[in-house]
Tab-separated table of C-alpha atoms in Angstrom:
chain	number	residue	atom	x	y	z
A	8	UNK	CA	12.181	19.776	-13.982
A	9	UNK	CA	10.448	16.961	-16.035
A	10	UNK	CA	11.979	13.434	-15.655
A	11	UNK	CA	11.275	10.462	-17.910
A	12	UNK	CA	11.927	6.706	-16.703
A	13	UNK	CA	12.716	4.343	-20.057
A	14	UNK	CA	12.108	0.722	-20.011
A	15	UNK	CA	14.100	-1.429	-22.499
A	16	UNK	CA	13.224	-5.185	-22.680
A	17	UNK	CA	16.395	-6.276	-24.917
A	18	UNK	CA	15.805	-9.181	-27.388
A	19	UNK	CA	18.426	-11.694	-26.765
A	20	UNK	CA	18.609	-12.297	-30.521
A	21	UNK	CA	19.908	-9.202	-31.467
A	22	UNK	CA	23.413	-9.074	-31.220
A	23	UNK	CA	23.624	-5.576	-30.236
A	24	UNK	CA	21.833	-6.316	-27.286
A	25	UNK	CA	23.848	-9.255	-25.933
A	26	UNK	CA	26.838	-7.405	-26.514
A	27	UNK	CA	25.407	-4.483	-24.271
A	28	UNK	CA	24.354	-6.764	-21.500
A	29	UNK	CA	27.887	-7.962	-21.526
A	30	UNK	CA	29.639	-5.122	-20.373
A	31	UNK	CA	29.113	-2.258	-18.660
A	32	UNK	CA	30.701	0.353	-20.941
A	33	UNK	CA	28.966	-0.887	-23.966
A	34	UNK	CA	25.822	-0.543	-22.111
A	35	UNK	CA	26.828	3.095	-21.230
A	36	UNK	CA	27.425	4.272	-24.781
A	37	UNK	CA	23.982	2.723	-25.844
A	38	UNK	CA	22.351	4.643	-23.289
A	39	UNK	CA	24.012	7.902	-24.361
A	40	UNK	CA	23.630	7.524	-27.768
A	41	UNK	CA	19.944	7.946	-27.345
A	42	UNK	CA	20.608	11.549	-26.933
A	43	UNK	CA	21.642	13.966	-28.856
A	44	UNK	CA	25.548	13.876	-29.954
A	45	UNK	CA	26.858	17.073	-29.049
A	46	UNK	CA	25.762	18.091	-25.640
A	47	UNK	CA	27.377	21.724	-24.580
A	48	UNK	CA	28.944	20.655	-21.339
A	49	UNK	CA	31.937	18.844	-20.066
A	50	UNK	CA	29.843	15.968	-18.386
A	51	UNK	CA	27.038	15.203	-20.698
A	52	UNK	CA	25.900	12.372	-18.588
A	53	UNK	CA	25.427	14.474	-15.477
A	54	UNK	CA	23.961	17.199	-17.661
A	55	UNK	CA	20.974	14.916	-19.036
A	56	UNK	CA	20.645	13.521	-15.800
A	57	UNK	CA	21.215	9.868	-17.356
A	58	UNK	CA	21.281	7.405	-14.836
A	59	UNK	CA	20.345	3.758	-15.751
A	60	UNK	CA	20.348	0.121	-14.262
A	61	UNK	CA	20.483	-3.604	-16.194
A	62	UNK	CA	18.233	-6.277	-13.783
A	63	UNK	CA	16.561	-9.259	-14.139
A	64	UNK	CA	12.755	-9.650	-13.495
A	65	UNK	CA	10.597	-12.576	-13.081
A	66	UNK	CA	9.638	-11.645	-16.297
A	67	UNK	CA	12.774	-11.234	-17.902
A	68	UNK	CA	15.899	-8.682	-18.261
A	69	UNK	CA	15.192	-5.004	-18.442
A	70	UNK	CA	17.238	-1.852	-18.479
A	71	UNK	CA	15.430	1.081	-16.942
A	72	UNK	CA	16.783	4.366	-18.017
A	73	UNK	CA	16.269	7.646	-16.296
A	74	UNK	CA	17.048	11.125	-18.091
A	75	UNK	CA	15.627	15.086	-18.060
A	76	UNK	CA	15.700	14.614	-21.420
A	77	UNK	CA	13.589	12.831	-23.475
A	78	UNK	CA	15.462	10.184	-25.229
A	79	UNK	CA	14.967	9.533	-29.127
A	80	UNK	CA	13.767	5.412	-29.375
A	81	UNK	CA	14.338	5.886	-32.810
A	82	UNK	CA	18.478	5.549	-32.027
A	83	UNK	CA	18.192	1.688	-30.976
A	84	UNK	CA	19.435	-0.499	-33.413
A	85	UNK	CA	16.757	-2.050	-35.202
A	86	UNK	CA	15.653	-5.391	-33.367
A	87	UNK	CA	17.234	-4.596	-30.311
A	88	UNK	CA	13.685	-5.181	-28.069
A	89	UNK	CA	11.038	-3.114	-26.716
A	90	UNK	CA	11.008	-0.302	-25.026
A	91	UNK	CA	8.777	3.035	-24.010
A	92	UNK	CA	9.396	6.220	-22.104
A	93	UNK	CA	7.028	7.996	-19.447
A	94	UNK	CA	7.262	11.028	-16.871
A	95	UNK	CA	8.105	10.837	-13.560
A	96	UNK	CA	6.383	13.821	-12.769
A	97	UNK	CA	3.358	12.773	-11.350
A	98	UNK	CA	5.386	11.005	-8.872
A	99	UNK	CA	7.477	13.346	-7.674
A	100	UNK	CA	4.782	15.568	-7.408
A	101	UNK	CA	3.403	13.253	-4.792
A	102	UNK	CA	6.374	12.704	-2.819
A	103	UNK	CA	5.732	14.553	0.745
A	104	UNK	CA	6.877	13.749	4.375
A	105	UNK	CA	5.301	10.416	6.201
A	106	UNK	CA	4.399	8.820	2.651
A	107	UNK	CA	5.668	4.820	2.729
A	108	UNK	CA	7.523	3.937	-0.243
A	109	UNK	CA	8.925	0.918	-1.935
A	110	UNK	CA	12.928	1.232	-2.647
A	111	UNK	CA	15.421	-0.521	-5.138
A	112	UNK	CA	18.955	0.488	-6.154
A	113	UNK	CA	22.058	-1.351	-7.432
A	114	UNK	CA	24.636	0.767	-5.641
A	115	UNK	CA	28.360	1.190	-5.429
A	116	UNK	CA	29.136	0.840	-1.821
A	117	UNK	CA	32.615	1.648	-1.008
A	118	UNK	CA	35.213	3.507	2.043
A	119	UNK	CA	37.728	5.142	1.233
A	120	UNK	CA	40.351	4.104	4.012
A	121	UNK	CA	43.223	6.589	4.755
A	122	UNK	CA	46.542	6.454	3.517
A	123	UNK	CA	47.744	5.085	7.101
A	124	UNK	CA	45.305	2.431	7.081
A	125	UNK	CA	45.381	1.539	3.789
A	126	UNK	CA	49.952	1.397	4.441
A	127	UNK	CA	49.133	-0.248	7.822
A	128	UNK	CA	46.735	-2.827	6.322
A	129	UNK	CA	48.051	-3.136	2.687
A	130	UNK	CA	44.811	-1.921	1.235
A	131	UNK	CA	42.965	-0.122	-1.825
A	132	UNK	CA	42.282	3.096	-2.032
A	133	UNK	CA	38.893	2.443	-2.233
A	134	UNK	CA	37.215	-0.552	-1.050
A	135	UNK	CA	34.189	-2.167	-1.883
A	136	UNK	CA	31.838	-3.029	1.172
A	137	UNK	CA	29.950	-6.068	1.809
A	138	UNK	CA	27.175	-7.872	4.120
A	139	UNK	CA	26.765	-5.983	6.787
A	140	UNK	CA	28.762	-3.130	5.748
A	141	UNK	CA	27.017	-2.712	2.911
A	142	UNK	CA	23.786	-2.808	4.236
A	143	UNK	CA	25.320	0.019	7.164
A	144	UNK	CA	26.497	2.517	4.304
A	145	UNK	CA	22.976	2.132	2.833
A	146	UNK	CA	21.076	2.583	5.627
A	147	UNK	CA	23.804	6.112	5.768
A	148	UNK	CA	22.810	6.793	2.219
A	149	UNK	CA	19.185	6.599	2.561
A	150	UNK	CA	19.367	8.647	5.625
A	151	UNK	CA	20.840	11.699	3.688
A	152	UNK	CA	18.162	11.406	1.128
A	153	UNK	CA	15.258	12.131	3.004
A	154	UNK	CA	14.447	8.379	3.996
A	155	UNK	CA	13.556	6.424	7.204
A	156	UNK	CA	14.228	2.807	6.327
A	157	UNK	CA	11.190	0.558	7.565
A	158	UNK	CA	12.950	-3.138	5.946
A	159	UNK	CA	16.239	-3.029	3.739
A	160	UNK	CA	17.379	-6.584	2.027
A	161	UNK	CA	20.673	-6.884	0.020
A	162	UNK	CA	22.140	-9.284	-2.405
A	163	UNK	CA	24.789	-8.818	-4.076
A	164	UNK	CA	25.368	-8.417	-7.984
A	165	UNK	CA	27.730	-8.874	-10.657
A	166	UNK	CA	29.950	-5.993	-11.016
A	167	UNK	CA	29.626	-3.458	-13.617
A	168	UNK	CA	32.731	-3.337	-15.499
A	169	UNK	CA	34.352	-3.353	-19.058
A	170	UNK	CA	37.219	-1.400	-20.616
A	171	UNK	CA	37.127	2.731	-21.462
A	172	UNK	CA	37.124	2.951	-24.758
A	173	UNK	CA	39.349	5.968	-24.919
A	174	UNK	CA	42.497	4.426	-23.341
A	175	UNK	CA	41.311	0.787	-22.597
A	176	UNK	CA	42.340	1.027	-19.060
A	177	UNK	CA	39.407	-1.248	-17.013
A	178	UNK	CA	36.596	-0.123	-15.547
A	179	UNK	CA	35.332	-2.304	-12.227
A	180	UNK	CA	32.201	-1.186	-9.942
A	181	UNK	CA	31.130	-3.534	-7.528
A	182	UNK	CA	27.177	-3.657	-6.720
A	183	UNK	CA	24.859	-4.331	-4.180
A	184	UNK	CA	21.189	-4.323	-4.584
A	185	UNK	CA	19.427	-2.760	-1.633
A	186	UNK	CA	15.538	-3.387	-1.516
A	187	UNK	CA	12.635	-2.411	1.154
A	188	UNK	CA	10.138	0.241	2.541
A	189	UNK	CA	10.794	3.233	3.707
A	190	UNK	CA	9.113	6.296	4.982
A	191	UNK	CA	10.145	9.791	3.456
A	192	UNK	CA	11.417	12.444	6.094
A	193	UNK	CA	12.670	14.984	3.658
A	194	UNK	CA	10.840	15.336	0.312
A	195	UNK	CA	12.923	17.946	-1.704
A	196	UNK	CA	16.192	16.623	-0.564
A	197	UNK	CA	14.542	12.720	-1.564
A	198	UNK	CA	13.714	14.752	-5.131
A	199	UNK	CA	17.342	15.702	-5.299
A	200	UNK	CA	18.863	12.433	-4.695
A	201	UNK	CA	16.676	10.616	-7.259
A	202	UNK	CA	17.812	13.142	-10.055
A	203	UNK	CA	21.366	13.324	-9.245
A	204	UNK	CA	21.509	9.175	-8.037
A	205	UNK	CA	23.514	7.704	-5.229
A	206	UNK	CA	27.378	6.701	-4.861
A	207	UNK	CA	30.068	6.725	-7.056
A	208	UNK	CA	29.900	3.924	-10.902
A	209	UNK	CA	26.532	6.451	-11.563
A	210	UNK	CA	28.076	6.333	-15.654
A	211	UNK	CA	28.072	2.415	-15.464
A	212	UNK	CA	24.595	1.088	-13.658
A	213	UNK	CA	24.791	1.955	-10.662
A	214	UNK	CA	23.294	4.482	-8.059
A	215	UNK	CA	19.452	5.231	-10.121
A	216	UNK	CA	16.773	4.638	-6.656
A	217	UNK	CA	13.678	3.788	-8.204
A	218	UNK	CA	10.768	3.830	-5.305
A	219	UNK	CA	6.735	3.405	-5.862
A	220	UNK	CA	4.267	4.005	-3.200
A	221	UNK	CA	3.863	1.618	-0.635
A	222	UNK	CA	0.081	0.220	1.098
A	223	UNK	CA	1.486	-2.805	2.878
A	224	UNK	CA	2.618	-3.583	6.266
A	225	UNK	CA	5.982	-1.866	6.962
C-alpha cells in the first residue's frame, strides 16, 4: 500500500492553528477533515490509516501527519502555515533485517492492573507508566515490531487531551517520547506496526513511529 507522511508548520498567527495546538481533539478533527467527509466504514481513522503527532523542533512546531490516503492541502484554513505531503514508499521499500535505524514516537504507555490489584491498591483501570516503566513497556513494544533497540531516551510530554465533542466527556492520554537506534529484526511485521501505530490515544497524537536510516555509531 502507498503511505504519505504530511508536514504542517502551523503559523502561530492564525487562530485556527493556536486553537489546534491547544487541544488534542481539535487537532484530531483538523487532521480528519483533510479527507474526504464520508468515509464507508465505522472507524474512518483506522480506515485511512491517519495517525499524526504535534512536536517541537529546533526549528519550530510541526505536526507530521501519516495517512494511505492522500490528504487534500486545499482543506486547511487559509493562513494556517505550511505544509507538503510525500510517500513513504521508498522507505519502506528499503526496510530489511540488520538495517540500523533512527526511532521517535510520542506513545501512550499504560498497564492495565487487575481488578484485585487495582481493589487491593485503590487504583485506575488503566495506568499511565513512567521512568523506568515507561522506558520497559517500550523496549516490549519495539520488540513486537520487528526492532532490536541499540539506545532508547525518554522524556516525558504534555498529555494529549481535550473534550469529545459528541458528549463532552474528557479525553486524557498521557505521553512519553521514546527516541534512539535500533536495528530491524523483522521487516514486514516493522511495516505493519508503522501503518497501524503503537498503543492505545492513536486518534489523539500518539503512537505514529517515525524512523530514518541510521550511519552512526550505535
Amino acid at each position: 500500500m502507498t503511505l504519505w507522511l504530511t508536514r504542517i508548520v502551523p503559523d502561530p498567527r492564525s487562530r485556527d492553528a493556536r486553537r489546534d495546538s491547544a487541544g488534542a481533539v481539535d487537532l484530531h478533527h483538523r487532521m480528519m477533515s483533510l479527507f474526504p467527509d464520508q468515509v464507508a466504514d465505522d472507524e474512518p481513522r483506522r480506515r485511512l490509516g491517519v495517525l499524526f503527532r504535534s512536536e517541537s523542533t529546533p526549528a519550530g512546531d510541526q505536526i507530521l501527519l501519516q495517512s494511505a490516503e492522500r490528504p487534500d492541502l486545499d482543506r486547511l484554513p487559509a493562513g494556517y502555515g505550511q505544509a507538503a505531503t510525500k510517500t513513504l514508499t521508498p522507505l519502506l521499500e528499503a526496510l530489511r533485517p540488520g538495517l540500523h535505524i533512527r526511532y521517535r514516537i510520542a506513545a501512550n504507555p499504560i498497564r492495565r492492573p487487575s481488578r484485585a490489584t487495582r481493589e487491593l491498591y485503590r487504583l485506575k483501570a488503566v495506568v499511565p507508566l513512567q521512568g523506568t516503566a515507561a522506558d520497559d513497556w517500550w523496549a516490549r513494544q519495539a520488540e513486537s515490531s520487528g526492532l532490536n533497540l541499540g539506545t532508547l531516551h525518554s522524556s516525558p510530554l504534555e498529555a494529549a487531551k481535550g473534550h469529545r465533542r459528541s458528549d463532552r466527556r474528557p479525553v486524557r492520554h498521557d505521553r512519553v517520547l521514546f527516541e534512539g537506534t535500533a536495528a530491524i529484526t523483522d521487516a514486514d511485521l516493522l511495516r505493519t506496526r508503522l501503518i497501524d501505530g503503537i498503543g492505545k490515544g492513536k486518534a489523539y497524537g500518539c503512537g505514529l513511529l517515525s524512523i530514518a536510516p541510521h550511519r552512526g555509531p550505535q
